[in-house]
């Protein structure tokens, strides 16, 4: 099955989200994901409070997305491993995400 992916990072919102808009514009099924990358979980710049906020934001997003019968899927893998796993199951046409700076 051909799909688009929207990879949420720090941009945990639905409004004014260009990657989300781009993904839905071509009519393909779209997988929404957030990945708690192990390397970032171990980074001293982030603490438990940060990750709790991220998780709570995803829960809120999923509450908003429920009316569209979709959700943000949560993973905890190295991103390359996650993409390889998804490639084994789907034909990934596009990956949309905001470019992070800094």
mmCIF file of N, CA and C in Angstrom:
data_model
loop_
_atom_site.group_PDB
_atom_site.id
_atom_site.type_symbol
_atom_site.label_atom_id
_atom_site.label_comp_id
_atom_site.label_asym_id
_atom_site.label_seq_id
_atom_site.Cartn_x
_atom_site.Cartn_y
_atom_site.Cartn_z
ATOM 1 N N UNK A 1 0.844 -1.175 0.000
ATOM 2 C CA UNK A 1 0.000 0.000 0.000
ATOM 3 C C UNK A 1 0.894 1.244 0.000
ATOM 4 N N UNK A 2 0.576 2.186 -0.867
ATOM 5 C CA UNK A 2 1.300 3.455 -0.932
ATOM 6 C C UNK A 2 0.803 4.384 0.170
ATOM 7 N N UNK A 3 1.753 5.019 0.869
ATOM 8 C CA UNK A 3 1.377 5.952 1.936
ATOM 9 C C UNK A 3 2.302 7.168 1.950
ATOM 10 N N UNK A 4 1.819 8.208 2.583
ATOM 11 C CA UNK A 4 2.641 9.333 3.014
ATOM 12 C C UNK A 4 2.866 9.171 4.508
ATOM 13 N N UNK A 5 3.938 9.775 4.995
ATOM 14 C CA UNK A 5 4.209 9.823 6.430
ATOM 15 C C UNK A 5 4.355 11.277 6.838
ATOM 16 N N UNK A 6 3.737 11.635 7.963
ATOM 17 C CA UNK A 6 4.014 12.920 8.606
ATOM 18 C C UNK A 6 4.755 12.595 9.892
ATOM 19 N N UNK A 7 5.988 13.090 9.976
ATOM 20 C CA UNK A 7 6.841 12.851 11.129
ATOM 21 C C UNK A 7 6.785 14.085 12.018
ATOM 22 N N UNK A 8 6.061 13.964 13.124
ATOM 23 C CA UNK A 8 5.980 15.059 14.088
ATOM 24 C C UNK A 8 7.257 15.082 14.920
ATOM 25 N N UNK A 9 7.746 16.284 15.163
ATOM 26 C CA UNK A 9 8.918 16.466 16.022
ATOM 27 C C UNK A 9 8.519 17.438 17.123
ATOM 28 N N UNK A 10 8.915 18.695 17.000
ATOM 29 C CA UNK A 10 8.548 19.716 17.995
ATOM 30 C C UNK A 10 7.234 20.408 17.641
ATOM 31 N N UNK A 11 6.704 20.090 16.513
ATOM 32 C CA UNK A 11 5.551 20.774 15.917
ATOM 33 C C UNK A 11 4.247 20.044 16.227
ATOM 34 N N UNK A 12 3.949 19.868 17.480
ATOM 35 C CA UNK A 12 2.808 19.045 17.895
ATOM 36 C C UNK A 12 1.521 19.854 17.896
ATOM 37 N N UNK A 13 1.059 20.139 16.698
ATOM 38 C CA UNK A 13 -0.178 20.903 16.521
ATOM 39 C C UNK A 13 -0.796 20.500 15.183
ATOM 40 N N UNK A 14 -2.064 20.843 15.001
ATOM 41 C CA UNK A 14 -2.744 20.576 13.734
ATOM 42 C C UNK A 14 -2.892 21.838 12.902
ATOM 43 N N UNK A 15 -3.116 22.959 13.559
ATOM 44 C CA UNK A 15 -3.317 24.204 12.807
ATOM 45 C C UNK A 15 -1.977 24.738 12.309
ATOM 46 N N UNK A 16 -2.014 25.370 11.147
ATOM 47 C CA UNK A 16 -0.821 25.979 10.558
ATOM 48 C C UNK A 16 0.331 24.975 10.483
ATOM 49 N N UNK A 17 0.046 23.791 9.978
ATOM 50 C CA UNK A 17 1.041 22.714 9.905
ATOM 51 C C UNK A 17 1.218 22.326 8.439
ATOM 52 N N UNK A 18 2.156 22.970 7.765
ATOM 53 C CA UNK A 18 2.335 22.785 6.325
ATOM 54 C C UNK A 18 2.649 21.335 5.945
ATOM 55 N N UNK A 19 3.521 20.617 6.659
ATOM 56 C CA UNK A 19 3.758 19.215 6.288
ATOM 57 C C UNK A 19 2.482 18.369 6.317
ATOM 58 N N UNK A 20 1.628 18.603 7.289
ATOM 59 C CA UNK A 20 0.361 17.877 7.374
ATOM 60 C C UNK A 20 -0.525 18.208 6.175
ATOM 61 N N UNK A 21 -0.608 19.477 5.849
ATOM 62 C CA UNK A 21 -1.399 19.915 4.694
ATOM 63 C C UNK A 21 -0.861 19.283 3.411
ATOM 64 N N UNK A 22 0.457 19.288 3.248
ATOM 65 C CA UNK A 22 1.070 18.704 2.052
ATOM 66 C C UNK A 22 0.787 17.208 1.948
ATOM 67 N N UNK A 23 0.853 16.519 3.069
ATOM 68 C CA UNK A 23 0.632 15.069 3.059
ATOM 69 C C UNK A 23 -0.781 14.717 2.624
ATOM 70 N N UNK A 24 -1.751 15.470 3.100
ATOM 71 C CA UNK A 24 -3.140 15.160 2.776
ATOM 72 C C UNK A 24 -3.557 15.664 1.398
ATOM 73 N N UNK A 25 -2.741 16.490 0.773
ATOM 74 C CA UNK A 25 -3.144 17.102 -0.498
ATOM 75 C C UNK A 25 -3.148 16.127 -1.671
ATOM 76 N N UNK A 26 -2.379 15.030 -1.596
ATOM 77 C CA UNK A 26 -2.340 14.127 -2.749
ATOM 78 C C UNK A 26 -3.261 12.920 -2.615
ATOM 79 N N UNK A 27 -4.032 12.853 -1.538
ATOM 80 C CA UNK A 27 -5.060 11.827 -1.412
ATOM 81 C C UNK A 27 -4.592 10.458 -0.963
ATOM 82 N N UNK A 28 -3.305 10.277 -0.731
ATOM 83 C CA UNK A 28 -2.825 8.980 -0.255
ATOM 84 C C UNK A 28 -3.112 8.815 1.233
ATOM 85 N N UNK A 29 -3.274 7.574 1.685
ATOM 86 C CA UNK A 29 -3.352 7.360 3.133
ATOM 87 C C UNK A 29 -2.092 7.931 3.787
ATOM 88 N N UNK A 30 -2.260 8.483 4.979
ATOM 89 C CA UNK A 30 -1.146 9.152 5.649
ATOM 90 C C UNK A 30 -0.977 8.600 7.053
ATOM 91 N N UNK A 31 0.234 8.157 7.344
ATOM 92 C CA UNK A 31 0.599 7.682 8.674
ATOM 93 C C UNK A 31 1.212 8.848 9.438
ATOM 94 N N UNK A 32 0.623 9.173 10.578
ATOM 95 C CA UNK A 32 1.137 10.231 11.440
ATOM 96 C C UNK A 32 1.961 9.565 12.533
ATOM 97 N N UNK A 33 3.191 10.034 12.746
ATOM 98 C CA UNK A 33 4.013 9.381 13.754
ATOM 99 C C UNK A 33 4.828 10.367 14.565
ATOM 100 N N UNK A 34 5.095 9.944 15.794
ATOM 101 C CA UNK A 34 6.069 10.612 16.655
ATOM 102 C C UNK A 34 6.985 9.511 17.159
ATOM 103 N N UNK A 35 8.285 9.765 17.099
ATOM 104 C CA UNK A 35 9.248 8.764 17.522
ATOM 105 C C UNK A 35 10.069 9.290 18.696
ATOM 106 N N UNK A 36 9.929 8.624 19.841
ATOM 107 C CA UNK A 36 10.786 8.929 20.988
ATOM 108 C C UNK A 36 12.121 8.230 20.734
ATOM 109 N N UNK A 37 13.013 8.919 20.030
ATOM 110 C CA UNK A 37 14.280 8.306 19.658
ATOM 111 C C UNK A 37 15.139 8.059 20.895
ATOM 112 N N UNK A 38 15.648 6.835 21.065
ATOM 113 C CA UNK A 38 16.447 6.517 22.248
ATOM 114 C C UNK A 38 17.609 7.489 22.480
ATOM 115 N N UNK A 39 18.270 7.916 21.423
ATOM 116 C CA UNK A 39 19.395 8.845 21.568
ATOM 117 C C UNK A 39 18.950 10.161 22.196
ATOM 118 N N UNK A 40 17.772 10.648 21.806
ATOM 119 C CA UNK A 40 17.262 11.893 22.386
ATOM 120 C C UNK A 40 16.776 11.690 23.818
ATOM 121 N N UNK A 41 16.210 10.533 24.100
ATOM 122 C CA UNK A 41 15.754 10.261 25.466
ATOM 123 C C UNK A 41 16.913 10.283 26.456
ATOM 124 N N UNK A 42 18.097 9.928 25.974
ATOM 125 C CA UNK A 42 19.282 9.895 26.832
ATOM 126 C C UNK A 42 20.012 11.233 26.889
ATOM 127 N N UNK A 43 19.634 12.182 26.042
ATOM 128 C CA UNK A 43 20.304 13.479 25.977
ATOM 129 C C UNK A 43 20.056 14.274 27.258
ATOM 130 N N UNK A 44 21.120 14.787 27.844
ATOM 131 C CA UNK A 44 21.025 15.533 29.110
ATOM 132 C C UNK A 44 20.269 16.851 28.969
ATOM 133 N N UNK A 45 20.077 17.339 27.748
ATOM 134 C CA UNK A 45 19.341 18.590 27.531
ATOM 135 C C UNK A 45 17.838 18.429 27.770
ATOM 136 N N UNK A 46 17.374 17.196 27.806
ATOM 137 C CA UNK A 46 15.951 16.925 27.996
ATOM 138 C C UNK A 46 15.761 16.170 29.304
ATOM 139 N N UNK A 47 14.649 16.446 29.980
ATOM 140 C CA UNK A 47 14.371 15.723 31.217
ATOM 141 C C UNK A 47 12.978 15.098 31.151
ATOM 142 N N UNK A 48 12.619 14.412 32.207
ATOM 143 C CA UNK A 48 11.334 13.706 32.235
ATOM 144 C C UNK A 48 10.159 14.654 32.022
ATOM 145 N N UNK A 49 10.246 15.848 32.569
ATOM 146 C CA UNK A 49 9.159 16.823 32.423
ATOM 147 C C UNK A 49 8.940 17.180 30.950
ATOM 148 N N UNK A 50 10.019 17.325 30.205
ATOM 149 C CA UNK A 50 9.919 17.614 28.766
ATOM 150 C C UNK A 50 9.180 16.483 28.049
ATOM 151 N N UNK A 51 9.602 15.245 28.325
ATOM 152 C CA UNK A 51 9.003 14.110 27.625
ATOM 153 C C UNK A 51 7.550 13.907 28.037
ATOM 154 N N UNK A 52 7.225 14.222 29.281
ATOM 155 C CA UNK A 52 5.832 14.146 29.725
ATOM 156 C C UNK A 52 4.987 15.154 28.958
ATOM 157 N N UNK A 53 5.507 16.366 28.765
ATOM 158 C CA UNK A 53 4.805 17.389 27.991
ATOM 159 C C UNK A 53 4.587 16.919 26.550
ATOM 160 N N UNK A 54 5.611 16.341 25.953
ATOM 161 C CA UNK A 54 5.483 15.825 24.583
ATOM 162 C C UNK A 54 4.384 14.771 24.525
ATOM 163 N N UNK A 55 4.419 13.828 25.455
ATOM 164 C CA UNK A 55 3.410 12.769 25.466
ATOM 165 C C UNK A 55 2.005 13.340 25.651
ATOM 166 N N UNK A 56 1.843 14.273 26.577
ATOM 167 C CA UNK A 56 0.531 14.887 26.803
ATOM 168 C C UNK A 56 0.058 15.647 25.562
ATOM 169 N N UNK A 57 0.981 16.254 24.852
ATOM 170 C CA UNK A 57 0.628 16.957 23.608
ATOM 171 C C UNK A 57 0.139 15.975 22.549
ATOM 172 N N UNK A 58 0.771 14.812 22.474
ATOM 173 C CA UNK A 58 0.335 13.791 21.519
ATOM 174 C C UNK A 58 -1.049 13.269 21.895
ATOM 175 N N UNK A 59 -1.287 13.068 23.179
ATOM 176 C CA UNK A 59 -2.617 12.634 23.630
ATOM 177 C C UNK A 59 -3.667 13.657 23.207
ATOM 178 N N UNK A 60 -3.376 14.930 23.378
ATOM 179 C CA UNK A 60 -4.315 15.986 22.969
ATOM 180 C C UNK A 60 -4.517 15.977 21.452
ATOM 181 N N UNK A 61 -3.436 15.822 20.702
ATOM 182 C CA UNK A 61 -3.566 15.707 19.242
ATOM 183 C C UNK A 61 -4.480 14.544 18.884
ATOM 184 N N UNK A 62 -4.273 13.417 19.527
ATOM 185 C CA UNK A 62 -5.092 12.239 19.224
ATOM 186 C C UNK A 62 -6.554 12.453 19.591
ATOM 187 N N UNK A 63 -6.809 13.206 20.638
ATOM 188 C CA UNK A 63 -8.199 13.561 20.958
ATOM 189 C C UNK A 63 -8.816 14.374 19.826
ATOM 190 N N UNK A 64 -8.053 15.299 19.266
ATOM 191 C CA UNK A 64 -8.544 16.121 18.158
ATOM 192 C C UNK A 64 -8.693 15.303 16.875
ATOM 193 N N UNK A 65 -7.810 14.346 16.675
ATOM 194 C CA UNK A 65 -7.821 13.542 15.447
ATOM 195 C C UNK A 65 -8.862 12.424 15.464
ATOM 196 N N UNK A 66 -9.382 12.094 16.622
ATOM 197 C CA UNK A 66 -10.331 10.977 16.739
ATOM 198 C C UNK A 66 -11.531 11.156 15.817
ATOM 199 N N UNK A 67 -11.992 12.377 15.649
ATOM 200 C CA UNK A 67 -13.165 12.601 14.785
ATOM 201 C C UNK A 67 -12.862 12.310 13.319
ATOM 202 N N UNK A 68 -11.571 12.234 12.964
ATOM 203 C CA UNK A 68 -11.161 11.900 11.598
ATOM 204 C C UNK A 68 -10.733 10.433 11.485
ATOM 205 N N UNK A 69 -10.957 9.668 12.552
ATOM 206 C CA UNK A 69 -10.588 8.245 12.586
ATOM 207 C C UNK A 69 -9.111 8.007 12.299
ATOM 208 N N UNK A 70 -8.270 8.845 12.877
ATOM 209 C CA UNK A 70 -6.829 8.663 12.744
ATOM 210 C C UNK A 70 -6.165 9.077 14.043
ATOM 211 N N UNK A 71 -4.866 8.853 14.129
ATOM 212 C CA UNK A 71 -4.124 9.223 15.334
ATOM 213 C C UNK A 71 -2.643 9.340 15.000
ATOM 214 N N UNK A 72 -1.901 9.877 15.942
ATOM 215 C CA UNK A 72 -0.446 9.906 15.857
ATOM 216 C C UNK A 72 0.053 8.626 16.527
ATOM 217 N N UNK A 73 0.745 7.805 15.765
ATOM 218 C CA UNK A 73 1.314 6.579 16.308
ATOM 219 C C UNK A 73 2.640 6.904 16.977
ATOM 220 N N UNK A 74 2.865 6.302 18.127
ATOM 221 C CA UNK A 74 4.062 6.574 18.917
ATOM 222 C C UNK A 74 5.019 5.389 18.805
ATOM 223 N N UNK A 75 6.285 5.708 18.533
ATOM 224 C CA UNK A 75 7.328 4.692 18.430
ATOM 225 C C UNK A 75 8.484 5.062 19.348
ATOM 226 N N UNK A 76 9.346 4.089 19.611
ATOM 227 C CA UNK A 76 10.538 4.294 20.428
ATOM 228 C C UNK A 76 11.670 3.469 19.823
ATOM 229 N N UNK A 77 12.151 3.936 18.669
ATOM 230 C CA UNK A 77 13.193 3.221 17.931
ATOM 231 C C UNK A 77 14.175 4.221 17.342
ATOM 232 N N UNK A 78 15.333 3.733 16.967
ATOM 233 C CA UNK A 78 16.223 4.527 16.140
ATOM 234 C C UNK A 78 15.456 4.854 14.865
ATOM 235 N N UNK A 79 15.500 6.094 14.404
ATOM 236 C CA UNK A 79 14.665 6.502 13.267
ATOM 237 C C UNK A 79 14.959 5.692 12.011
ATOM 238 N N UNK A 80 16.221 5.381 11.756
ATOM 239 C CA UNK A 80 16.543 4.567 10.580
ATOM 240 C C UNK A 80 15.898 3.186 10.674
ATOM 241 N N UNK A 81 15.938 2.588 11.864
ATOM 242 C CA UNK A 81 15.306 1.274 12.053
ATOM 243 C C UNK A 81 13.796 1.358 11.871
ATOM 244 N N UNK A 82 13.205 2.421 12.384
ATOM 245 C CA UNK A 82 11.759 2.604 12.235
ATOM 246 C C UNK A 82 11.382 2.720 10.765
ATOM 247 N N UNK A 83 12.119 3.538 10.020
ATOM 248 C CA UNK A 83 11.801 3.707 8.597
ATOM 249 C C UNK A 83 11.990 2.403 7.827
ATOM 250 N N UNK A 84 13.020 1.650 8.152
ATOM 251 C CA UNK A 84 13.220 0.355 7.494
ATOM 252 C C UNK A 84 12.047 -0.582 7.778
ATOM 253 N N UNK A 85 11.585 -0.591 9.011
ATOM 254 C CA UNK A 85 10.439 -1.427 9.374
ATOM 255 C C UNK A 85 9.185 -1.005 8.613
ATOM 256 N N UNK A 86 8.964 0.301 8.523
ATOM 257 C CA UNK A 86 7.791 0.797 7.793
ATOM 258 C C UNK A 86 7.907 0.511 6.300
ATOM 259 N N UNK A 87 9.130 0.612 5.751
ATOM 260 C CA UNK A 87 9.340 0.312 4.330
ATOM 261 C C UNK A 87 9.037 -1.145 4.017
ATOM 262 N N UNK A 88 9.218 -2.027 4.986
ATOM 263 C CA UNK A 88 8.917 -3.445 4.779
ATOM 264 C C UNK A 88 7.412 -3.692 4.710
ATOM 265 N N UNK A 89 6.620 -2.762 5.251
ATOM 266 C CA UNK A 89 5.171 -2.930 5.295
ATOM 267 C C UNK A 89 4.422 -2.072 4.286
ATOM 268 N N UNK A 90 5.027 -0.944 3.892
ATOM 269 C CA UNK A 90 4.352 0.025 3.033
ATOM 270 C C UNK A 90 5.290 0.518 1.941
ATOM 271 N N UNK A 91 4.691 1.048 0.888
ATOM 272 C CA UNK A 91 5.463 1.775 -0.109
ATOM 273 C C UNK A 91 5.372 3.256 0.267
ATOM 274 N N UNK A 92 6.423 3.761 0.873
ATOM 275 C CA UNK A 92 6.431 5.138 1.356
ATOM 276 C C UNK A 92 6.710 6.064 0.179
ATOM 277 N N UNK A 93 5.739 6.902 -0.142
ATOM 278 C CA UNK A 93 5.876 7.827 -1.261
ATOM 279 C C UNK A 93 6.555 9.118 -0.814
ATOM 280 N N UNK A 94 6.112 9.677 0.300
ATOM 281 C CA UNK A 94 6.676 10.925 0.817
ATOM 282 C C UNK A 94 6.760 10.870 2.330
ATOM 283 N N UNK A 95 7.779 11.539 2.869
ATOM 284 C CA UNK A 95 7.869 11.790 4.305
ATOM 285 C C UNK A 95 7.863 13.301 4.471
ATOM 286 N N UNK A 96 6.875 13.787 5.204
ATOM 287 C CA UNK A 96 6.732 15.224 5.431
ATOM 288 C C UNK A 96 7.060 15.543 6.880
ATOM 289 N N UNK A 97 7.818 16.619 7.083
ATOM 290 C CA UNK A 97 8.170 17.041 8.434
ATOM 291 C C UNK A 97 8.690 18.467 8.378
ATOM 292 N N UNK A 98 8.543 19.168 9.502
ATOM 293 C CA UNK A 98 9.174 20.476 9.599
ATOM 294 C C UNK A 98 10.679 20.284 9.720
ATOM 295 N N UNK A 99 11.435 21.178 9.099
ATOM 296 C CA UNK A 99 12.885 21.153 9.249
ATOM 297 C C UNK A 99 13.238 21.842 10.558
ATOM 298 N N UNK A 100 13.963 21.139 11.400
ATOM 299 C CA UNK A 100 14.367 21.717 12.682
ATOM 300 C C UNK A 100 15.652 22.505 12.503
ATOM 301 N N UNK A 101 15.714 23.613 13.196
ATOM 302 C CA UNK A 101 16.899 24.468 13.147
ATOM 303 C C UNK A 101 17.407 24.632 14.568
ATOM 304 N N UNK A 102 18.684 24.384 14.764
ATOM 305 C CA UNK A 102 19.304 24.611 16.076
ATOM 306 C C UNK A 102 19.116 23.539 17.061
#
